Amino acid sequence: MCGIVGMVGADVKIGEVLDALKKLEYRGYDSAGIAYLSAHNTLNYHKKKGRIDELLDLMQETLKEKTQVAIAHTRWATHGEPNDVNAHPHIDCTNKIAVVHNGIIENYSDLRERLIARGHVFVSETDTEVIAHLIEDNYRGDLLEAVRRSIVQLDGAYAVGVIHADEPRRIVVARKGSPLVIGKNERVSMLASDVTPLLSYTRNVIFLEDGELAVLEKGRYRIFDLQGNDVVKTTVHIDWKEADAEKGGYKHYMLKEIMEEPEALRKALADRIKEDRVYFEELEKFKKTLREVNRIMVVACGTSYHAGLVFKYFVEWLSDLDVEVDVASEFRYRNLHVNERTLILAISQSGETADTLQGVRLAKRKEGKVIAVCNVVGSTLTRESDAAVYIRSGPEIGVAATKTYTSQLAVLYLLGLYIISERYGWNKEFGELIYQMRNMPEVIEGTLAHSNQLREVATRYKDYLHFMYIGRGMSVPTAMEGALKLKEISYINATAYQAGELKHGPIALLDEQFPVFAIIPRDRLFYKTKSNVIEAVARNAPVISLATERDEEVGEFSKDVIYVPKVNDLLYPLVMAPYIQLFAYHVSDLKGLDPDKPRNLAKSVTVE
Ligand code: G6P
């Protein structure tokens, strides 16, 4: 989703600002632009539909030029189609003010009418353009004051960066609802939508909160509240390395990130298993709450929602605790029966997903207790929750979640055991699960070593137009995640069904042109799933099975079998995840698509 960066300082090269912007490409976008002040403090800007590379081509002559201040943007269209005019930055009538914005201004129509009545001339269809004209209207020689006066009139969500030709050594930023992080070194001060562009400059950053503004100048910043009072904030140290966010010789980030799964798992598990018991230091103060709650509700979106489903099956299987899982966009509009004895588990890789955040805010208003399960240190979700458990995957750049999914699963398994044992005491059966969890990085390392088999299988299936993923019990979330991965990066119509539901409708779709991807580990539901797969075979559907190693019976009814190592029944979602990811990856790559940047999708969806 939209990304913003800004740099102010000495000898900032235009190309350098666009390099920083490129680090936000992974968020998803359809146009890009930059505004900066020239040596004579005139405002220059360039905007282009399409990739940042196209903007770079357009600006070849200017890339080496230096400036003192620049803001840049990747746009994911909401109001108005993706084109050069609607791309950011947006400029006021005097050609002195430039604005980049991430979010949605809900009252933009009213503001636009009022501003037009006052003589302002609009050129785009965007909601953002009103911000530029509003600031122009409020400007009396002090940009910070003009921005402050303007943002209090805005309804909706925003992270904005603003520059003014008459104040050539500063950027004013403000935040409500959309992520914004700032940082500095001796040469420059920077703003960005997330930490990745900042990592080459500093690891110590500040996350702005809603209702905060900041003025960035060379090597320093000041933060204010809406009343103009100074706000003192502590910096957050980010231990991600810059190289973690680079491709490191792989063709795509997605492939690199799948291959990083064993290492990410090691980090997720590190110091959380001690003497065969589970330990979450960050939840020590939360133990009493864990004993007192009588219900768990999981709120999440996309892949994180699928991780939540695995958690539900796991906890319900091992205890008498009820776990409800809901997609955040539904959760927040239900008549929620949440109270102080409800534990809300908010799962989000980015910690910035607007629907999940709104769900959490609603649950907190009803006194629910919230634990965030998150990857990004300091993200909005972790700040607004009562406790945060990090999955420690490092930066994930591919839009399709991969290593963060396996790390989420690992952490959620441990968290499930932790919650259950806090309430009911330790059960000997958990020891076996812990033992297998401990070995999981090596197990997955071993399976990834044979990942070429997935490419061969993908070659045989890449041209089908439809896919049906099926599974039972804990394999249902795996089927759902498999279908999501395939559709989001290969644009194949892939759906997921509980295997037992096939005969209640979807089986009507099946024929020799409609492959079934069966998630069929040798678990307690094996024979039930097998019957459903055989029903699909009887309709001539080609079947790929994801099954337990040495299970030759599966070979009797499947066209292709992909084997995974034998593990405890409850852990198959984790050991199978890299395979469904690799299958989707290879299909996408073989079709000549870019799995890292799927059309229409954003990595972190910061609007509702
Ligand atoms: C977007 C991404 C998905 C992701 C979902 C939830 O839709 O494209 O890959 O699973 O958001 O993101 P979160 O950061 O909350 O886990």
Coordinates of C-alpha atoms in Angstrom, one line a residue, residues 173-469:
V173 CA 5.2 15.3 8.9
A174 CA 2.0 14.2 10.6
R175 CA 0.3 11.0 11.4
K176 CA -3.2 9.7 12.2
G177 CA -4.0 6.1 11.4
S178 CA -1.3 5.4 8.8
P179 CA 2.2 4.3 9.8
L180 CA 5.1 6.8 9.9
V181 CA 8.6 6.4 11.2
I182 CA 11.4 8.9 11.4
G183 CA 15.1 8.7 12.0
K184 CA 18.3 10.7 11.5
N185 CA 22.1 10.6 11.2
E186 CA 24.5 13.5 11.1
R187 CA 23.9 14.2 7.4
V188 CA 20.2 13.7 7.0
S189 CA 16.8 13.3 8.7
M190 CA 14.3 11.0 7.1
L191 CA 10.8 9.9 7.2
A192 CA 9.3 6.7 5.8
S193 CA 6.2 4.5 6.0
D194 CA 8.3 1.7 7.5
V195 CA 11.8 1.1 8.7
T196 CA 13.3 -0.5 5.6
P197 CA 14.4 2.7 3.8
L198 CA 16.0 4.0 7.0
L199 CA 18.2 0.9 7.7
S200 CA 21.0 2.2 5.5
Y201 CA 21.1 5.4 7.5
T202 CA 20.2 4.5 11.1
R203 CA 18.9 1.7 13.2
N204 CA 17.4 4.0 15.9
V205 CA 14.0 5.2 14.9
I206 CA 10.9 6.8 16.3
F207 CA 7.4 5.7 15.5
L208 CA 5.0 8.6 15.4
E209 CA 1.7 8.1 17.2
D210 CA -1.7 9.4 16.0
G211 CA -2.0 13.1 16.7
E212 CA 1.7 13.8 16.5
L213 CA 3.6 16.1 14.1
A214 CA 7.3 16.5 13.6
V215 CA 9.6 18.9 11.9
L216 CA 12.6 17.3 10.3
E217 CA 15.7 19.3 9.6
K218 CA 19.3 18.2 8.8
G219 CA 20.4 15.8 11.5
R220 CA 17.6 16.6 14.0
Y221 CA 13.9 16.6 14.5
R222 CA 11.3 17.9 17.0
I223 CA 8.0 16.2 17.7
F224 CA 4.8 18.0 18.7
D225 CA 1.2 17.2 19.7
L226 CA -1.8 18.8 18.1
Q227 CA -1.7 21.6 20.7
G228 CA 1.9 22.5 19.7
N229 CA 3.5 21.1 22.8
D230 CA 6.8 19.3 22.5
V231 CA 6.6 15.5 22.8
V232 CA 9.6 13.5 24.1
K233 CA 9.8 10.0 22.7
T234 CA 12.2 7.2 23.1
T235 CA 13.9 5.7 20.1
V236 CA 13.4 2.1 19.2
H237 CA 16.4 0.1 18.1
I238 CA 15.8 -2.1 15.0
D239 CA 18.2 -5.0 14.8
W240 CA 17.3 -5.9 11.2
K241 CA 20.3 -5.8 8.9
E242 CA 20.1 -3.9 5.6
A243 CA 21.2 -7.1 3.8
D244 CA 18.1 -8.9 5.2
A245 CA 16.0 -6.8 3.0
E246 CA 18.0 -7.5 -0.2
K247 CA 17.7 -10.4 -2.6
G248 CA 21.1 -12.0 -1.9
G249 CA 21.5 -13.8 -5.2
Y250 CA 18.0 -15.2 -5.4
K251 CA 15.8 -14.6 -8.4
H252 CA 13.0 -13.3 -6.2
Y253 CA 12.5 -12.2 -2.6
M254 CA 9.8 -14.8 -2.2
L255 CA 12.2 -17.7 -3.0
K256 CA 14.8 -16.2 -0.7
E257 CA 12.3 -15.8 2.1
I258 CA 11.1 -19.4 1.8
M259 CA 14.7 -20.6 1.9
E260 CA 15.2 -18.5 5.0
E261 CA 12.4 -20.3 6.9
P262 CA 14.7 -22.7 8.9
E263 CA 16.7 -19.7 10.1
A264 CA 13.6 -17.7 10.9
L265 CA 12.2 -20.6 12.8
R266 CA 15.4 -20.9 14.9
K267 CA 15.0 -17.2 15.8
A268 CA 11.3 -17.7 16.6
L269 CA 12.0 -20.6 18.9
A270 CA 15.2 -19.3 20.5
D271 CA 15.0 -18.9 24.3
R272 CA 11.3 -19.8 24.2
I273 CA 12.0 -23.5 24.9
K274 CA 13.9 -24.1 28.2
E275 CA 14.3 -27.5 29.6
D276 CA 11.4 -28.8 27.5
R277 CA 9.1 -26.1 28.8
V278 CA 7.8 -23.1 27.0
Y279 CA 8.7 -19.7 28.2
F280 CA 7.6 -16.3 27.0
E281 CA 9.4 -13.6 28.9
E282 CA 7.2 -10.9 27.4
L283 CA 4.1 -12.5 28.9
E284 CA 5.4 -13.0 32.4
K285 CA 3.3 -10.0 33.6
F286 CA 0.4 -11.4 31.7
K287 CA 0.2 -14.8 33.3
K288 CA -2.6 -13.9 35.7
T289 CA -4.7 -12.7 32.8
L290 CA -4.0 -15.9 30.9
R291 CA -5.4 -17.8 33.8
E292 CA -8.5 -15.6 34.2
V293 CA -9.8 -15.3 30.7
N294 CA -12.5 -17.8 29.7
R295 CA -12.4 -17.3 25.9
I296 CA -9.9 -16.7 23.2
M297 CA -10.8 -14.7 20.0
V298 CA -8.3 -14.5 17.2
V299 CA -8.5 -11.5 14.9
A300 CA -6.4 -11.3 11.7
C301 CA -6.4 -11.0 7.9
G302 CA -5.1 -13.0 5.0
T303 CA -2.3 -15.4 5.8
S304 CA -2.3 -14.4 9.4
Y305 CA -5.9 -15.5 9.6
H306 CA -4.9 -18.9 8.4
A307 CA -2.2 -19.1 11.1
G308 CA -5.0 -18.2 13.6
L309 CA -7.1 -21.2 12.3
V310 CA -4.2 -23.6 13.0
F311 CA -3.9 -22.1 16.5
K312 CA -7.6 -22.8 17.0
Y313 CA -7.4 -26.5 16.0
F314 CA -4.3 -26.9 18.1
V315 CA -5.6 -25.4 21.3
E316 CA -9.0 -26.9 21.1
W317 CA -7.5 -30.3 20.5
L318 CA -5.2 -30.1 23.6
S319 CA -7.6 -28.4 26.0
D320 CA -11.2 -27.5 26.6
L321 CA -10.6 -23.8 25.8
D322 CA -12.8 -22.4 23.0
V323 CA -11.0 -20.4 20.3
E324 CA -12.9 -18.3 17.8
V325 CA -11.1 -17.0 14.7
D326 CA -12.4 -14.2 12.6
V327 CA -11.2 -12.1 9.7
A328 CA -10.7 -8.6 11.1
S329 CA -12.9 -6.9 8.5
E330 CA -15.9 -9.0 9.8
F331 CA -14.9 -9.1 13.5
R332 CA -15.0 -5.4 13.8
Y333 CA -18.6 -5.1 12.5
R334 CA -20.1 -7.9 14.6
N335 CA -22.0 -7.4 17.8
L336 CA -19.0 -8.5 19.7
H337 CA -19.4 -10.3 23.0
V338 CA -16.1 -9.3 24.4
N339 CA -15.4 -8.4 28.0
E340 CA -12.5 -8.3 30.5
R341 CA -12.4 -12.1 30.4
T342 CA -11.9 -12.4 26.7
L343 CA -8.3 -12.8 25.4
I344 CA -7.9 -11.3 21.9
L345 CA -5.0 -12.6 19.9
A346 CA -4.3 -10.1 17.1
I347 CA -2.0 -11.7 14.5
S348 CA -0.4 -9.5 12.0
Q349 CA 3.0 -9.7 10.3
S350 CA 3.2 -6.0 9.7
G351 CA 1.3 -4.8 12.8
E352 CA -0.2 -2.0 10.5
T353 CA -3.2 -3.8 8.9
A354 CA -6.0 -1.3 9.3
D355 CA -8.8 -3.9 9.8
T356 CA -6.9 -5.7 12.5
L357 CA -6.0 -2.5 14.3
Q358 CA -9.7 -1.4 14.3
G359 CA -10.7 -4.8 15.6
V360 CA -8.2 -4.5 18.4
R361 CA -9.4 -1.0 19.3
L362 CA -13.0 -2.1 19.4
A363 CA -12.1 -5.1 21.6
K364 CA -10.1 -2.9 23.9
R365 CA -13.0 -0.5 24.3
K366 CA -15.0 -3.6 25.5
E367 CA -12.1 -4.3 28.0
G368 CA -10.8 -7.4 26.1
K369 CA -7.2 -8.2 26.8
V370 CA -5.0 -8.1 23.7
I371 CA -1.8 -10.0 22.8
A372 CA -0.3 -9.0 19.5
V373 CA 1.6 -11.7 17.5
C374 CA 3.7 -9.6 15.2
N375 CA 6.9 -9.3 13.2
V376 CA 7.6 -5.6 13.2
V377 CA 9.0 -4.2 16.3
G378 CA 7.4 -0.9 17.4
S379 CA 4.5 -1.3 14.9
T380 CA 1.1 0.3 15.8
L381 CA -0.4 -3.0 16.8
T382 CA 2.3 -3.8 19.3
R383 CA 2.0 -0.4 20.8
E384 CA -1.7 -0.6 21.2
S385 CA -1.9 -4.1 22.6
D386 CA -1.5 -5.1 26.2
A387 CA 1.4 -7.4 25.3
A388 CA 3.4 -8.2 22.2
V389 CA 5.0 -11.5 21.1
Y390 CA 7.4 -11.1 18.2
I391 CA 7.8 -13.8 15.6
R392 CA 11.4 -12.5 14.7
S393 CA 11.3 -13.3 11.0
G394 CA 13.3 -10.3 9.9
P395 CA 12.0 -8.2 7.0
E396 CA 9.7 -9.9 4.5
I397 CA 9.7 -8.1 1.2
G398 CA 7.8 -10.5 -1.0
V399 CA 4.1 -9.5 -1.0
A400 CA 3.0 -13.1 -0.4
A401 CA 3.7 -14.0 3.2
T402 CA 6.0 -17.0 3.5
K403 CA 8.6 -17.1 6.3
T404 CA 6.4 -15.0 8.5
Y405 CA 3.6 -17.6 8.1
T406 CA 5.9 -20.5 9.3
S407 CA 7.3 -18.3 12.1
Q408 CA 3.7 -17.3 13.1
L409 CA 2.8 -21.0 13.3
A410 CA 5.9 -21.9 15.4
V411 CA 5.2 -19.1 17.8
L412 CA 1.5 -19.9 18.0
Y413 CA 2.1 -23.5 18.8
L414 CA 4.4 -22.5 21.6
L415 CA 1.9 -19.8 22.7
G416 CA -0.9 -22.4 22.7
L417 CA 1.2 -24.7 24.9
Y418 CA 2.1 -21.8 27.2
I419 CA -1.5 -20.7 27.7
I420 CA -2.8 -24.2 28.2
S421 CA 0.0 -25.1 30.7
E422 CA -0.5 -21.8 32.6
R423 CA -4.2 -22.8 33.1
Y424 CA -4.1 -26.5 33.5
G425 CA -0.5 -27.4 34.3
W426 CA 2.0 -29.2 32.2
N427 CA 1.0 -32.4 30.4
K428 CA 3.5 -35.1 29.5
E429 CA 2.2 -35.2 25.9
F430 CA 3.5 -31.6 25.4
G431 CA 7.1 -32.9 25.9
E432 CA 6.9 -34.8 22.6
L433 CA 5.5 -31.7 20.8
I434 CA 8.2 -29.5 22.2
Y435 CA 10.9 -32.1 21.1
Q436 CA 9.6 -32.0 17.6
M437 CA 9.2 -28.2 17.5
R438 CA 12.9 -28.0 18.6
N439 CA 13.9 -30.1 15.6
M440 CA 11.6 -28.3 13.1
P441 CA 14.3 -25.9 11.7
E442 CA 16.4 -29.0 10.7
V443 CA 13.4 -30.9 9.4
I444 CA 12.4 -27.9 7.2
E445 CA 16.0 -27.4 6.1
G446 CA 16.0 -31.0 4.9
T447 CA 12.8 -30.6 2.9
L448 CA 13.9 -27.4 1.3
A449 CA 17.0 -29.2 0.0
H450 CA 14.6 -31.2 -2.3
S451 CA 12.6 -28.2 -3.5
N452 CA 13.4 -28.8 -7.2
Q453 CA 10.7 -31.5 -7.2
L454 CA 8.2 -28.8 -6.7
R455 CA 9.3 -27.1 -9.9
E456 CA 8.8 -30.3 -11.8
V457 CA 5.3 -30.7 -10.5
A458 CA 4.6 -27.0 -11.1
T459 CA 5.6 -27.4 -14.7
R460 CA 2.9 -30.0 -15.2
Y461 CA 0.2 -27.9 -13.7
K462 CA 1.0 -24.3 -14.5
D463 CA -1.4 -24.0 -17.4
Y464 CA -4.6 -25.1 -15.6
L465 CA -7.1 -22.3 -15.1
H466 CA -8.6 -23.6 -11.8
F467 CA -7.5 -25.4 -8.7
M468 CA -9.3 -26.9 -5.7
Y469 CA -7.4 -27.3 -2.5

